[in-house]
Short mmCIF file of C-alpha atoms (C1' of nucleotides) in Angstrom, two decimals:
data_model
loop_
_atom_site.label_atom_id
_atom_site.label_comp_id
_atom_site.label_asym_id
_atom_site.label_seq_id
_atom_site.Cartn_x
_atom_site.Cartn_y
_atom_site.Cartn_z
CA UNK M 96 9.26 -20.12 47.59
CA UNK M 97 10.92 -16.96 45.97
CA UNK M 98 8.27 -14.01 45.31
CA UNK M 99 7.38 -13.28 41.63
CA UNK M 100 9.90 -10.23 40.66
CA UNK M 101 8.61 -7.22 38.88
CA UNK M 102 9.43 -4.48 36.65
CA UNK M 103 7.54 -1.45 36.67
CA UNK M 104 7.15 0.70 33.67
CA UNK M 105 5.53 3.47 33.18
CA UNK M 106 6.94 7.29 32.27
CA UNK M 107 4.26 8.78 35.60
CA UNK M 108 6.20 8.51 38.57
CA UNK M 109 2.82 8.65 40.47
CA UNK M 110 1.31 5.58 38.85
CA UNK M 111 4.79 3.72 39.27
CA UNK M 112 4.89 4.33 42.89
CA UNK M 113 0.81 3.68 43.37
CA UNK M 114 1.52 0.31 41.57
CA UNK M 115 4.61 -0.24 43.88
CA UNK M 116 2.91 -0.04 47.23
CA UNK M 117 -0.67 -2.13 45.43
CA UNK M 118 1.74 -4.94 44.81
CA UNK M 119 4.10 -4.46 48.41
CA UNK M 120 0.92 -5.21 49.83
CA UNK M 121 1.64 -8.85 48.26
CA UNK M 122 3.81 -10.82 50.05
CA UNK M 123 4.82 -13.39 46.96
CA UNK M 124 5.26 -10.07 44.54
CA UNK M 125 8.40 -8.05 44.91
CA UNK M 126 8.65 -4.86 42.25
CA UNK M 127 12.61 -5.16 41.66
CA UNK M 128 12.91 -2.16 39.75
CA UNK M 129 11.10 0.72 37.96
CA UNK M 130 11.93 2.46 34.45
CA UNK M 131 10.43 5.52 33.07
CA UNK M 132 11.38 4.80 29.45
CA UNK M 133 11.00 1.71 26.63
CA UNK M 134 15.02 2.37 26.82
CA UNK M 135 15.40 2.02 30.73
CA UNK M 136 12.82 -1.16 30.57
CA UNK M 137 14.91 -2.69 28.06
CA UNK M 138 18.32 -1.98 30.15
CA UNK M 139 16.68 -3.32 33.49
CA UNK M 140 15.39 -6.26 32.14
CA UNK M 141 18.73 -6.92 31.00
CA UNK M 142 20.61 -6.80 34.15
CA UNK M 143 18.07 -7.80 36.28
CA UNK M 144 15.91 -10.53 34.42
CA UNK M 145 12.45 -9.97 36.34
CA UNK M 146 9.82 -12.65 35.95
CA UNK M 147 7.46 -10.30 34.68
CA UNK M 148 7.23 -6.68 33.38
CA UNK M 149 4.65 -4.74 33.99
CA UNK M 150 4.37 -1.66 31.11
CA UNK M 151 2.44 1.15 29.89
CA UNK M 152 2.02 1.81 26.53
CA UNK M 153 1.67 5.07 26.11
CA UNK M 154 5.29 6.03 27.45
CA UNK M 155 5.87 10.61 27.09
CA UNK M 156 8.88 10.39 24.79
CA UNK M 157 11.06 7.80 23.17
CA UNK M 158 10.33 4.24 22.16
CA UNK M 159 6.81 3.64 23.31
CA UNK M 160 5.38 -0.03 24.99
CA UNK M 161 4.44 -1.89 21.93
CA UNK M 162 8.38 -1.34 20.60
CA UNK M 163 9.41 -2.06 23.97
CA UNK M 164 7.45 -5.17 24.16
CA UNK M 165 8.78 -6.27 20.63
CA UNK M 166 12.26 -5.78 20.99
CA UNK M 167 11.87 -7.53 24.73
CA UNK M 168 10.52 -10.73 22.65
CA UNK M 169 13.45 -10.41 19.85
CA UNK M 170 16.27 -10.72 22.48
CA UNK M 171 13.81 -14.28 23.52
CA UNK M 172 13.69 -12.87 27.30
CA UNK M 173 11.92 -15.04 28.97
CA UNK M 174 9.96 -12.57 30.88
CA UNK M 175 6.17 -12.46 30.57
CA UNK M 176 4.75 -9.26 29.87
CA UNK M 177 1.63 -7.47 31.00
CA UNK M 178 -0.11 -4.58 29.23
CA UNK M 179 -1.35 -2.13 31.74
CA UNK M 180 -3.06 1.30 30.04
CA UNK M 181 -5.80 3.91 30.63
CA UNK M 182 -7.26 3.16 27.53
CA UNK M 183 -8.54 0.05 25.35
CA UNK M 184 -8.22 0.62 21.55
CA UNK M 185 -8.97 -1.64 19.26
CA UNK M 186 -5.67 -1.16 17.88
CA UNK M 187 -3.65 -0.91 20.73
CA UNK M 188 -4.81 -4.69 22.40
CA UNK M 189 -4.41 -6.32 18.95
CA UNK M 190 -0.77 -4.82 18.17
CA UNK M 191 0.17 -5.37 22.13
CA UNK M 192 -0.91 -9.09 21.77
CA UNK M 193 1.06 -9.14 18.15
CA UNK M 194 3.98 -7.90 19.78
CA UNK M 195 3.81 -10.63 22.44
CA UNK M 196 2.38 -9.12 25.43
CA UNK M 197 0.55 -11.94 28.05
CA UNK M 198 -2.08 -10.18 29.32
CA UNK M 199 -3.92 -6.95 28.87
CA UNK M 200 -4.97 -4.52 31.61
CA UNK M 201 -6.83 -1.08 32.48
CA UNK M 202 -5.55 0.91 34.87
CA UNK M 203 -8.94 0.84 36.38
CA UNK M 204 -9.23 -3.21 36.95
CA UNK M 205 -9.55 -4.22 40.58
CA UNK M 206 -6.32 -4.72 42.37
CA UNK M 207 -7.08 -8.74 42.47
CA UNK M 208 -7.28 -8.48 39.30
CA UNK M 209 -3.84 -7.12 38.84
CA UNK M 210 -2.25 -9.50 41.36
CA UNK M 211 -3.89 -13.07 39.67
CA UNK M 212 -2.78 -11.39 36.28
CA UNK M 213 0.96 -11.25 37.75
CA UNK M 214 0.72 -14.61 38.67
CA UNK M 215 -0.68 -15.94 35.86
CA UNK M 216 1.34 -14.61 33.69
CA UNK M 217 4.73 -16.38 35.44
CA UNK M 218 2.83 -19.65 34.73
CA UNK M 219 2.24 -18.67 31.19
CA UNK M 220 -1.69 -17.58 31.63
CA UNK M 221 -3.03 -14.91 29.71
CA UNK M 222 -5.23 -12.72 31.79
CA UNK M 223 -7.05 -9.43 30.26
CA UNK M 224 -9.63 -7.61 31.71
CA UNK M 225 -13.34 -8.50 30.64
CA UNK M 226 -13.87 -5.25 28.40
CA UNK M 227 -10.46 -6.12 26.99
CA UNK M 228 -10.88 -9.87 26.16
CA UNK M 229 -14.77 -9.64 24.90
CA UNK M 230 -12.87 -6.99 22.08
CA UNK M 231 -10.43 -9.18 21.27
CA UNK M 232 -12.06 -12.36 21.16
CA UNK M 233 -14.43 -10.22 18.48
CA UNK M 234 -11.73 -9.53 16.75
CA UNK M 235 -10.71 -13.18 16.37
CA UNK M 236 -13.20 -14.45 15.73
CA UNK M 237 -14.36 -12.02 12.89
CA UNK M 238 -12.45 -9.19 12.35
CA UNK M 239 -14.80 -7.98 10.07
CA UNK M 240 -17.66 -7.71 12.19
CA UNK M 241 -16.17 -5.09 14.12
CA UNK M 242 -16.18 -2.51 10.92
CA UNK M 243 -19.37 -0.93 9.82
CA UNK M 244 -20.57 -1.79 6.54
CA UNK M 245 -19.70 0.65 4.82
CA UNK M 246 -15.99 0.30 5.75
CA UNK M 247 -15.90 -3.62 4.89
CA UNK M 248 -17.32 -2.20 1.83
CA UNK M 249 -14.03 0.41 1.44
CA UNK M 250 -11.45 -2.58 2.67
CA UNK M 251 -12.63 -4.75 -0.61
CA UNK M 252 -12.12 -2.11 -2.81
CA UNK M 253 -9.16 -1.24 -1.31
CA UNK M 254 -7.19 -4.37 -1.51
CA UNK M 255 -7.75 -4.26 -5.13
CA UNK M 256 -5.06 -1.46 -5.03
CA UNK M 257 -7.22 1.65 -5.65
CA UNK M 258 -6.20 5.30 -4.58
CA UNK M 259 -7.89 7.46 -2.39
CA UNK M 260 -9.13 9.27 -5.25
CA UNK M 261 -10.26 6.03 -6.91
CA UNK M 262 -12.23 5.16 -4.16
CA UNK M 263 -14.40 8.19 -3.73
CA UNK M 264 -15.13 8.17 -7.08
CA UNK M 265 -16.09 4.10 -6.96
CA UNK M 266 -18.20 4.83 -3.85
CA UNK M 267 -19.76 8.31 -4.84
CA UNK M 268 -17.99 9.87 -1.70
CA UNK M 269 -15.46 12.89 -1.30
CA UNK M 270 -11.37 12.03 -0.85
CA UNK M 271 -12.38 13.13 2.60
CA UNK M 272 -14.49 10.96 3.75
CA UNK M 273 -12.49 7.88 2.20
CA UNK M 274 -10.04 8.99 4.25
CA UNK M 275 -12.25 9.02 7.64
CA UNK M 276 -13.00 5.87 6.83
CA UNK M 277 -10.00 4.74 5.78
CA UNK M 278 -8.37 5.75 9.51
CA UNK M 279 -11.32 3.82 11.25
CA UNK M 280 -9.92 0.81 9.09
CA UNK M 281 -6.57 1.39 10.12
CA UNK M 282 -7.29 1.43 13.78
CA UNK M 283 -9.65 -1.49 14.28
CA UNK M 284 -6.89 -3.68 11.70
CA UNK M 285 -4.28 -2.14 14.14
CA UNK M 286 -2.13 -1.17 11.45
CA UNK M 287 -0.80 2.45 10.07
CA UNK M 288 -0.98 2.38 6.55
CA UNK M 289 -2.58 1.22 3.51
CA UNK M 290 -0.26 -1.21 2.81
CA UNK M 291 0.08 -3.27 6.08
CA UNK M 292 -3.96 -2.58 5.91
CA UNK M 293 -3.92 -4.63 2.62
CA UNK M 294 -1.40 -7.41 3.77
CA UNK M 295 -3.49 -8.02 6.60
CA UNK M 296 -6.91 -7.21 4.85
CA UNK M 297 -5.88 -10.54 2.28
CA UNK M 298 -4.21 -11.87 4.71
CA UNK M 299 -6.83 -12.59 7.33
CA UNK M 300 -8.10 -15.01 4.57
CA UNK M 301 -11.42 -14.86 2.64
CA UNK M 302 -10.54 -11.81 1.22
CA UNK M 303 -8.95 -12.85 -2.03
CA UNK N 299 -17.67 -10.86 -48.22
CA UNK N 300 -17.40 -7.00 -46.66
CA UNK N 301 -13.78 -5.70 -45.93
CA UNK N 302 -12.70 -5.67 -42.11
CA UNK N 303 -13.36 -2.19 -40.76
CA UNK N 304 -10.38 -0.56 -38.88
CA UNK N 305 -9.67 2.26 -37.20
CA UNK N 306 -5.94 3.96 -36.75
CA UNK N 307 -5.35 5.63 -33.85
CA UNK N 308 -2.08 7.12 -33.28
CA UNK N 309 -0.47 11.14 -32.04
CA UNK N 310 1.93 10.75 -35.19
CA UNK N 311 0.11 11.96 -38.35
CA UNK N 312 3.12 9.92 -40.42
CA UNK N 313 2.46 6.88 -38.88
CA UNK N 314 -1.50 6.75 -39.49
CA UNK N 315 -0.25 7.60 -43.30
CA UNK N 316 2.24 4.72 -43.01
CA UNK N 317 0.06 2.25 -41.75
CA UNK N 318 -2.74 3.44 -44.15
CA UNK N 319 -1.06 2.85 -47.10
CA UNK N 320 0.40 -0.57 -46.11
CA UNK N 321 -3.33 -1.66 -45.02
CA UNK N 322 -4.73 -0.57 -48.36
CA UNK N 323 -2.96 -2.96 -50.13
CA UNK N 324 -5.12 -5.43 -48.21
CA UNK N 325 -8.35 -5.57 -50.38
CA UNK N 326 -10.06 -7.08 -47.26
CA UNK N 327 -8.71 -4.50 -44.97
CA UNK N 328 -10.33 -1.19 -44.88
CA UNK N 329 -9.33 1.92 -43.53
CA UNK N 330 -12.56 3.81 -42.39
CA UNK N 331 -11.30 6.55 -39.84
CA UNK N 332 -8.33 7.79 -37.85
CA UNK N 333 -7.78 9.20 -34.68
CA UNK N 334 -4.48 11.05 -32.68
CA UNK N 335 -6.14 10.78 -28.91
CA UNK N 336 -7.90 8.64 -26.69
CA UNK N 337 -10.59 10.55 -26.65
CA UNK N 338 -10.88 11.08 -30.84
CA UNK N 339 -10.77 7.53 -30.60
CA UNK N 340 -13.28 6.72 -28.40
CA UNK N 341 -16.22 9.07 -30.71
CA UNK N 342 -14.91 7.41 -33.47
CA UNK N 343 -15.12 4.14 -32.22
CA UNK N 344 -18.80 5.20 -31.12
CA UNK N 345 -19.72 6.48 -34.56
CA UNK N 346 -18.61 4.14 -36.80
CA UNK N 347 -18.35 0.95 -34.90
CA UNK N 348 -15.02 -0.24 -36.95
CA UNK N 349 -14.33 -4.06 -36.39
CA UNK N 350 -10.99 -3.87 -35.06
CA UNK N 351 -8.95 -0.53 -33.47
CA UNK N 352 -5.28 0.08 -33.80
CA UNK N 353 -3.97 1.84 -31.33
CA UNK N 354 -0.46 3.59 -29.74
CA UNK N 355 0.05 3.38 -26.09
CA UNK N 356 2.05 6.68 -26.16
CA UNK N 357 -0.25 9.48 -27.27
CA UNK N 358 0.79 12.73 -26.80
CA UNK N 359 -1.84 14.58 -25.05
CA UNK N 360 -4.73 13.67 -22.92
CA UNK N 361 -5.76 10.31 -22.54
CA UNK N 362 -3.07 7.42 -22.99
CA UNK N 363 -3.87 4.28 -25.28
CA UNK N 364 -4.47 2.26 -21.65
CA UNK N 365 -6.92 4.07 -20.78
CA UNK N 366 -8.69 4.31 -23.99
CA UNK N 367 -8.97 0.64 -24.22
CA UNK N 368 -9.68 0.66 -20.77
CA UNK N 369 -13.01 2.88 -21.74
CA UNK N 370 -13.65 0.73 -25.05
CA UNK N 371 -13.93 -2.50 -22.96
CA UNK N 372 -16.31 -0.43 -20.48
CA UNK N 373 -18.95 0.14 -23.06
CA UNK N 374 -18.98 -3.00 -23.93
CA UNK N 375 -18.51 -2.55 -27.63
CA UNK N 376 -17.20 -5.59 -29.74
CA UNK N 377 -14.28 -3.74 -31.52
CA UNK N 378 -11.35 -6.02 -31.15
CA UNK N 379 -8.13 -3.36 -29.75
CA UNK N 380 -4.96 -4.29 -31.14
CA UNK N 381 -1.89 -2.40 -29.62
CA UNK N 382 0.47 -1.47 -32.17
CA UNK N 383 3.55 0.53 -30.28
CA UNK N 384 7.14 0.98 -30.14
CA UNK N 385 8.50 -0.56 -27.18
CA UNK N 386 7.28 -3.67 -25.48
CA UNK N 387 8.23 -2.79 -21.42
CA UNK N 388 7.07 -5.17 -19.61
CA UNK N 389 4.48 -2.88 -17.83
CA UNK N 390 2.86 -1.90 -20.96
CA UNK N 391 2.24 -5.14 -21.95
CA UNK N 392 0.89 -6.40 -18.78
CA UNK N 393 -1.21 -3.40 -18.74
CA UNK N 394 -2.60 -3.65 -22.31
CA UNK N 395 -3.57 -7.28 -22.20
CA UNK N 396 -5.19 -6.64 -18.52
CA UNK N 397 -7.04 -3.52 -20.32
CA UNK N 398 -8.36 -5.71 -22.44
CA UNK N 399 -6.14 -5.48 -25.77
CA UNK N 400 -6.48 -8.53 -28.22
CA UNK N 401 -2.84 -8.14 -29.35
CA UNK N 402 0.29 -6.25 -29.14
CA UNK N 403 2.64 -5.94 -32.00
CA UNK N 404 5.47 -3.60 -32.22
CA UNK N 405 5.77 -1.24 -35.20
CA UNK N 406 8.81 -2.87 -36.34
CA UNK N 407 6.42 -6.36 -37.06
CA UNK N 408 6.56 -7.60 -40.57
CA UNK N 409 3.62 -6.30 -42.50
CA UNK N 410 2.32 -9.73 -43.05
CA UNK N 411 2.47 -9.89 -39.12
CA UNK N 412 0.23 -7.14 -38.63
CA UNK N 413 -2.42 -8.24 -41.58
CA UNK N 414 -2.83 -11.62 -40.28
CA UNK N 415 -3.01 -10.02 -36.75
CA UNK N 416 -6.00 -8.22 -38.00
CA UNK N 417 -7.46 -10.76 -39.43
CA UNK N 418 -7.40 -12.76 -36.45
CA UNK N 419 -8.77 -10.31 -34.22
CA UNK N 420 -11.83 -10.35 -35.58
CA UNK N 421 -12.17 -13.61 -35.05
CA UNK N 422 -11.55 -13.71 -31.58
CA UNK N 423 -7.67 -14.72 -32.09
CA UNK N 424 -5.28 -13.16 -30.32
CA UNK N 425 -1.88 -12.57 -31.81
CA UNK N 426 1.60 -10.99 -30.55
CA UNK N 427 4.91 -9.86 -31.69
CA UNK N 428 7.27 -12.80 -30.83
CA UNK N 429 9.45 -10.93 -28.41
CA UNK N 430 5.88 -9.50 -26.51
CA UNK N 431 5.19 -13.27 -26.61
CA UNK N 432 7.66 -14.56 -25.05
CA UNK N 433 7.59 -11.84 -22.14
CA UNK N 434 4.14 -12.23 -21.30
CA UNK N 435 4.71 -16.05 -20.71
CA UNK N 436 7.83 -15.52 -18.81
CA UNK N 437 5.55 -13.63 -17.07
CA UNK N 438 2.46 -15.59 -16.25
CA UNK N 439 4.30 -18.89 -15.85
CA UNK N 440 6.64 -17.09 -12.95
CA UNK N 441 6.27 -13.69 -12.43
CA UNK N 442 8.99 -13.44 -10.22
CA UNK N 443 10.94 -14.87 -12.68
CA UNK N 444 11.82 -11.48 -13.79
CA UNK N 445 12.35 -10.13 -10.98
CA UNK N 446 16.41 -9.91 -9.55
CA UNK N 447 16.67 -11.53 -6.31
CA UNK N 448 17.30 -8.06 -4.57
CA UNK N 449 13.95 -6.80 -6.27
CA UNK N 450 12.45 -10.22 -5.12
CA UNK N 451 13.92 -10.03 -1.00
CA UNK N 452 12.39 -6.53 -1.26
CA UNK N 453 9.37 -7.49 -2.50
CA UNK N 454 8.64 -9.83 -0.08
CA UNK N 455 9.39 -7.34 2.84
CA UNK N 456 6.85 -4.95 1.03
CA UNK N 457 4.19 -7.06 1.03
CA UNK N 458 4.66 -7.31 5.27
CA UNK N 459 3.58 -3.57 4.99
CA UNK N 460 7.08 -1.95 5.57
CA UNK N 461 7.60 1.70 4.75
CA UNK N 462 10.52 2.61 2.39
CA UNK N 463 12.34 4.03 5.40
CA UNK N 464 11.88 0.65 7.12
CA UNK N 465 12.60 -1.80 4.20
CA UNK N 466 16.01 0.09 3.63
CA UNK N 467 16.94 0.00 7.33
CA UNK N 468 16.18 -3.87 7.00
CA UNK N 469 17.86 -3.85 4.00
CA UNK N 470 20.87 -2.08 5.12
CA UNK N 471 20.55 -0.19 2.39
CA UNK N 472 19.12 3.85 1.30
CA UNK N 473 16.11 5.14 1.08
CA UNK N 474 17.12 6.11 -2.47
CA UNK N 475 17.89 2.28 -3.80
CA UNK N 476 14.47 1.30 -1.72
CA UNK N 477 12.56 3.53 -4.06
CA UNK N 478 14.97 2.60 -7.11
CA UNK N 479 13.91 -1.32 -6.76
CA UNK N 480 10.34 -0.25 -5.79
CA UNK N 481 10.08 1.54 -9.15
CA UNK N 482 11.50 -1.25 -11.05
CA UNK N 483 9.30 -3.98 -8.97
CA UNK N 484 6.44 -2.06 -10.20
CA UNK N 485 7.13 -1.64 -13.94
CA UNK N 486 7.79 -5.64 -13.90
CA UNK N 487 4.73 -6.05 -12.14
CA UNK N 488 2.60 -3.61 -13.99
CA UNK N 489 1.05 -1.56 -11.39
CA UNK N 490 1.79 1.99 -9.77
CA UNK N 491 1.48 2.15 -6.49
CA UNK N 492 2.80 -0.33 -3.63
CA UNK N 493 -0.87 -1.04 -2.64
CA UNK N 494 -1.72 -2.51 -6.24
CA UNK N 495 1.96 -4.14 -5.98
CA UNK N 496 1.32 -5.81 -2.59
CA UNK N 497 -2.03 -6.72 -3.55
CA UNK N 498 -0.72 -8.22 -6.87
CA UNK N 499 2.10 -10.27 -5.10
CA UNK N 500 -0.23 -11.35 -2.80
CA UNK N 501 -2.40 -12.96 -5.16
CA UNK N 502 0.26 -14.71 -7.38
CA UNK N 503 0.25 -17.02 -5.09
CA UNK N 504 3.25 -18.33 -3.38
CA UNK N 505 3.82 -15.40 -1.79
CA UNK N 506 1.74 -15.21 1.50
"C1'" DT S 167 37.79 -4.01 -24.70
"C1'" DG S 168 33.35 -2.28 -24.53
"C1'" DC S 169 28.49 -3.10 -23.53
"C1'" DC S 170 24.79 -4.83 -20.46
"C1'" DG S 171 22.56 -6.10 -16.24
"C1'" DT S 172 22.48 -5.42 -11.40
"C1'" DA S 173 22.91 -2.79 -7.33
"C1'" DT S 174 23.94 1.28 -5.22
"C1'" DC S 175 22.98 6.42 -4.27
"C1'" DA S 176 21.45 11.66 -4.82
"C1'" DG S 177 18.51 15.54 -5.58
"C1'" DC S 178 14.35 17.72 -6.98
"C1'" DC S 179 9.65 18.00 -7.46
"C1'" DA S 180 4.69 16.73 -7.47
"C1'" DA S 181 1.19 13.79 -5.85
"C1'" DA S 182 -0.71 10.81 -2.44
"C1'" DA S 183 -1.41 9.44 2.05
"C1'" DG S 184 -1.96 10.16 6.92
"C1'" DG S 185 -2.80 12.77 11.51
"C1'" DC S 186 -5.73 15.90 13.80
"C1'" DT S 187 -9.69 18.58 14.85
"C1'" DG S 188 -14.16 19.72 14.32
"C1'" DA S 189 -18.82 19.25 12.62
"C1'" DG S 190 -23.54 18.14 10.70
"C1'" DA S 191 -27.28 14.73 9.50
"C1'" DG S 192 -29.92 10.63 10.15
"C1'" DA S 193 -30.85 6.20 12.67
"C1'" DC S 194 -31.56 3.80 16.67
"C1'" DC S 195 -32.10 2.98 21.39
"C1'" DA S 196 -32.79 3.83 26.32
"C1'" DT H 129 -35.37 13.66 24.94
"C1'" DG H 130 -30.70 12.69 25.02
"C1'" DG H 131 -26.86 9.76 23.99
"C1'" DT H 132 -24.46 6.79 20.61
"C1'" DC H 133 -23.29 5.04 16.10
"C1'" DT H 134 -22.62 5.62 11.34
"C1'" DC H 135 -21.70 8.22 7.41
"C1'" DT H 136 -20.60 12.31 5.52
"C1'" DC H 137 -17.30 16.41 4.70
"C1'" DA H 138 -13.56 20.25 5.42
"C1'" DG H 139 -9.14 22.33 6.34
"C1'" DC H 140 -4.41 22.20 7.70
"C1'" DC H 141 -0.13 20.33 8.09
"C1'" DT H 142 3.49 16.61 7.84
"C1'" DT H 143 5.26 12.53 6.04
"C1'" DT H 144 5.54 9.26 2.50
"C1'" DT H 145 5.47 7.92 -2.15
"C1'" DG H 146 6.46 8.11 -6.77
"C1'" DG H 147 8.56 10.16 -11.21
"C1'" DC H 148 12.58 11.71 -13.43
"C1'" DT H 149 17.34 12.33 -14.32
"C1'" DG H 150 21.73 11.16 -13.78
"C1'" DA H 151 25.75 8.88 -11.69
"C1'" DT H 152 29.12 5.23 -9.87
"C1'" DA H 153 30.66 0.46 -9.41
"C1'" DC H 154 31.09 -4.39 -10.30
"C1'" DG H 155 30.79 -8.67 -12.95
"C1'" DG H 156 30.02 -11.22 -17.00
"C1'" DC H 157 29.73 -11.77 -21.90
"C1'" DA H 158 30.62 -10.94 -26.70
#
DNA sequence: TGCCGTATCAGCCAAAAGGCTGAGAGACCA
DNA sequence: TGGTCTCTCAGCCTTTTGGCTGATACGGCA
């Protein structure tokens, strides 16, 4: 049987060639290529069509991993892709999964981890790291759970179209801290501004 | 039977004179105070408690007619607000009868037109200019409607969350037209900002 | 032929929104 | 007692929006 083929991506040569010799160790895994750059991923998985692409999100400069991921899906690539990060935002697991991304993983998961994840993810499993999944699976399952009170409390008010200004006022708080709050919204939605906030706010039904 | 209590509110000293005369050949229409702001009109309002307020949307300084009635409805009082104005844009009207305003007539109406409006207001009736008429139905029946189709593809990208810079890109068009429709979009739709317009198209229905 | 509606664009300016950093107070929990 | 969460606020700077004015072009309709 042919060995799973792999793209590396990530802009840290260090962590690229660390990931390189984890996964040599593998005898059904062969990394096929590396790119330090959304723009090199997208090239390489043109000419090269690996079965999955491994990416970081955070990439220094250019078109980061969640763009790369979505313009990977547009051109309906059938390569699988896996998430691998330091970190685990809120935002960042529920835009990577939007953008199409298979599985989720921190840098720090076990290397078994990593390798069932690669394999998985050929076979169309989803694999994420506990810490990962248990946010996401909140997030499911109630979005609204996951803000405080007070800022389910700023999200109504907000979808009815108010300003920043508006909503101090209605709330007896400064523009200031509407707008604290207003950036905790944004993150755990995963969204950037007000308005995708909104469209997903009445979206995510029950709030209309 | 005691005369229906009115009060004129208006920036335009002629126009209070006009409309004073013309209601004083009503014996069951009285005249009892004036005002030339918002503001004037709301102490005026408080002191004398006049059965039915006729009111500009333009006023000069300070507060607009909008918000006055906006304030009247607040306090609960039982003064029936009947918009008398030049134009009818489609914003203003939208904006008036969501503020709370019993009627709209336009200050070219037949004086019968505006005595019978009057009268009606006080008993709960609302009445309207047959041009205002026939907008506001247009509009509640299909808001969109109104819209041009270009106004109406753009709309429907707004409500995804898109930024101006994005929607013309999609668009294939400037960021100057984007913000030309956008301004149009919102006068039809009677709001300000894209949040109130999103969360408006949302909730027409149809459009999710 | 001239006007009107639609769609396109520009430039200028003010207001609103957003990103970032830092910080203090009170609650709660280990 | 110390850490963590929530809520509050400030200042600074950049980007985005929105308001206003005016302009060109095309197609239909009177």
């Amino acid at each position: 049987m042919n060995p799973i083929t792999v793209l590396l991506v990530d802009d840290h040569l260090v962590v690229r060639s660390g990931l390189k010799a984890l996964l040599g160790t593998q005898p059904d895994i062969q990394v096929v290529a590396e790119a330090a750059s959304g723009e090199e991923a997208l090239v390489q998985t043109e000419q090269l069509s690996p079965a999955v692409v491994v990416m970081d999100l955070a990439m220094g400069a250019g078109m980061d991993g969640i763009e790369a991921i979505k313009q990977l899906r547009r051109r309906d690539s059938r390569q699988a892709v896996l998430v691998f990060t330091t970190y685990d935002s809120d935002a960042d697991i529920v835009r990577a999964v939007d953008a199409g991304a298979m599985g989720y993983l921190l840098k720090d998961a076990a290397p078994e981890e990593i390798f069932s994840a690669i394999r998985g993810a050929v076979q169309g499993k989803s694999v994420m790291s506990a810490p990962v999944a248990s946010r996401l699976f909140q997030q499911l399952r109630n979005p609204d759970e996951i803000l405080t009170p007070r800022e389910a409390e700023l999200l109504s008010l907000l979808i009815e179209g108010l300003s920043n200004r508006e909503l101090g006022r209605r709330l007896f708080i400064s523009e200031a801290t509407v707008k604290t709050h207003l950036a905790h919204i944004y993150a755990k939605l995963g969204v950037e501004t007000r308005a995708a906030a909104i469209a997903t706010a009445i979206r995510r039904e029950g709030m209309r």
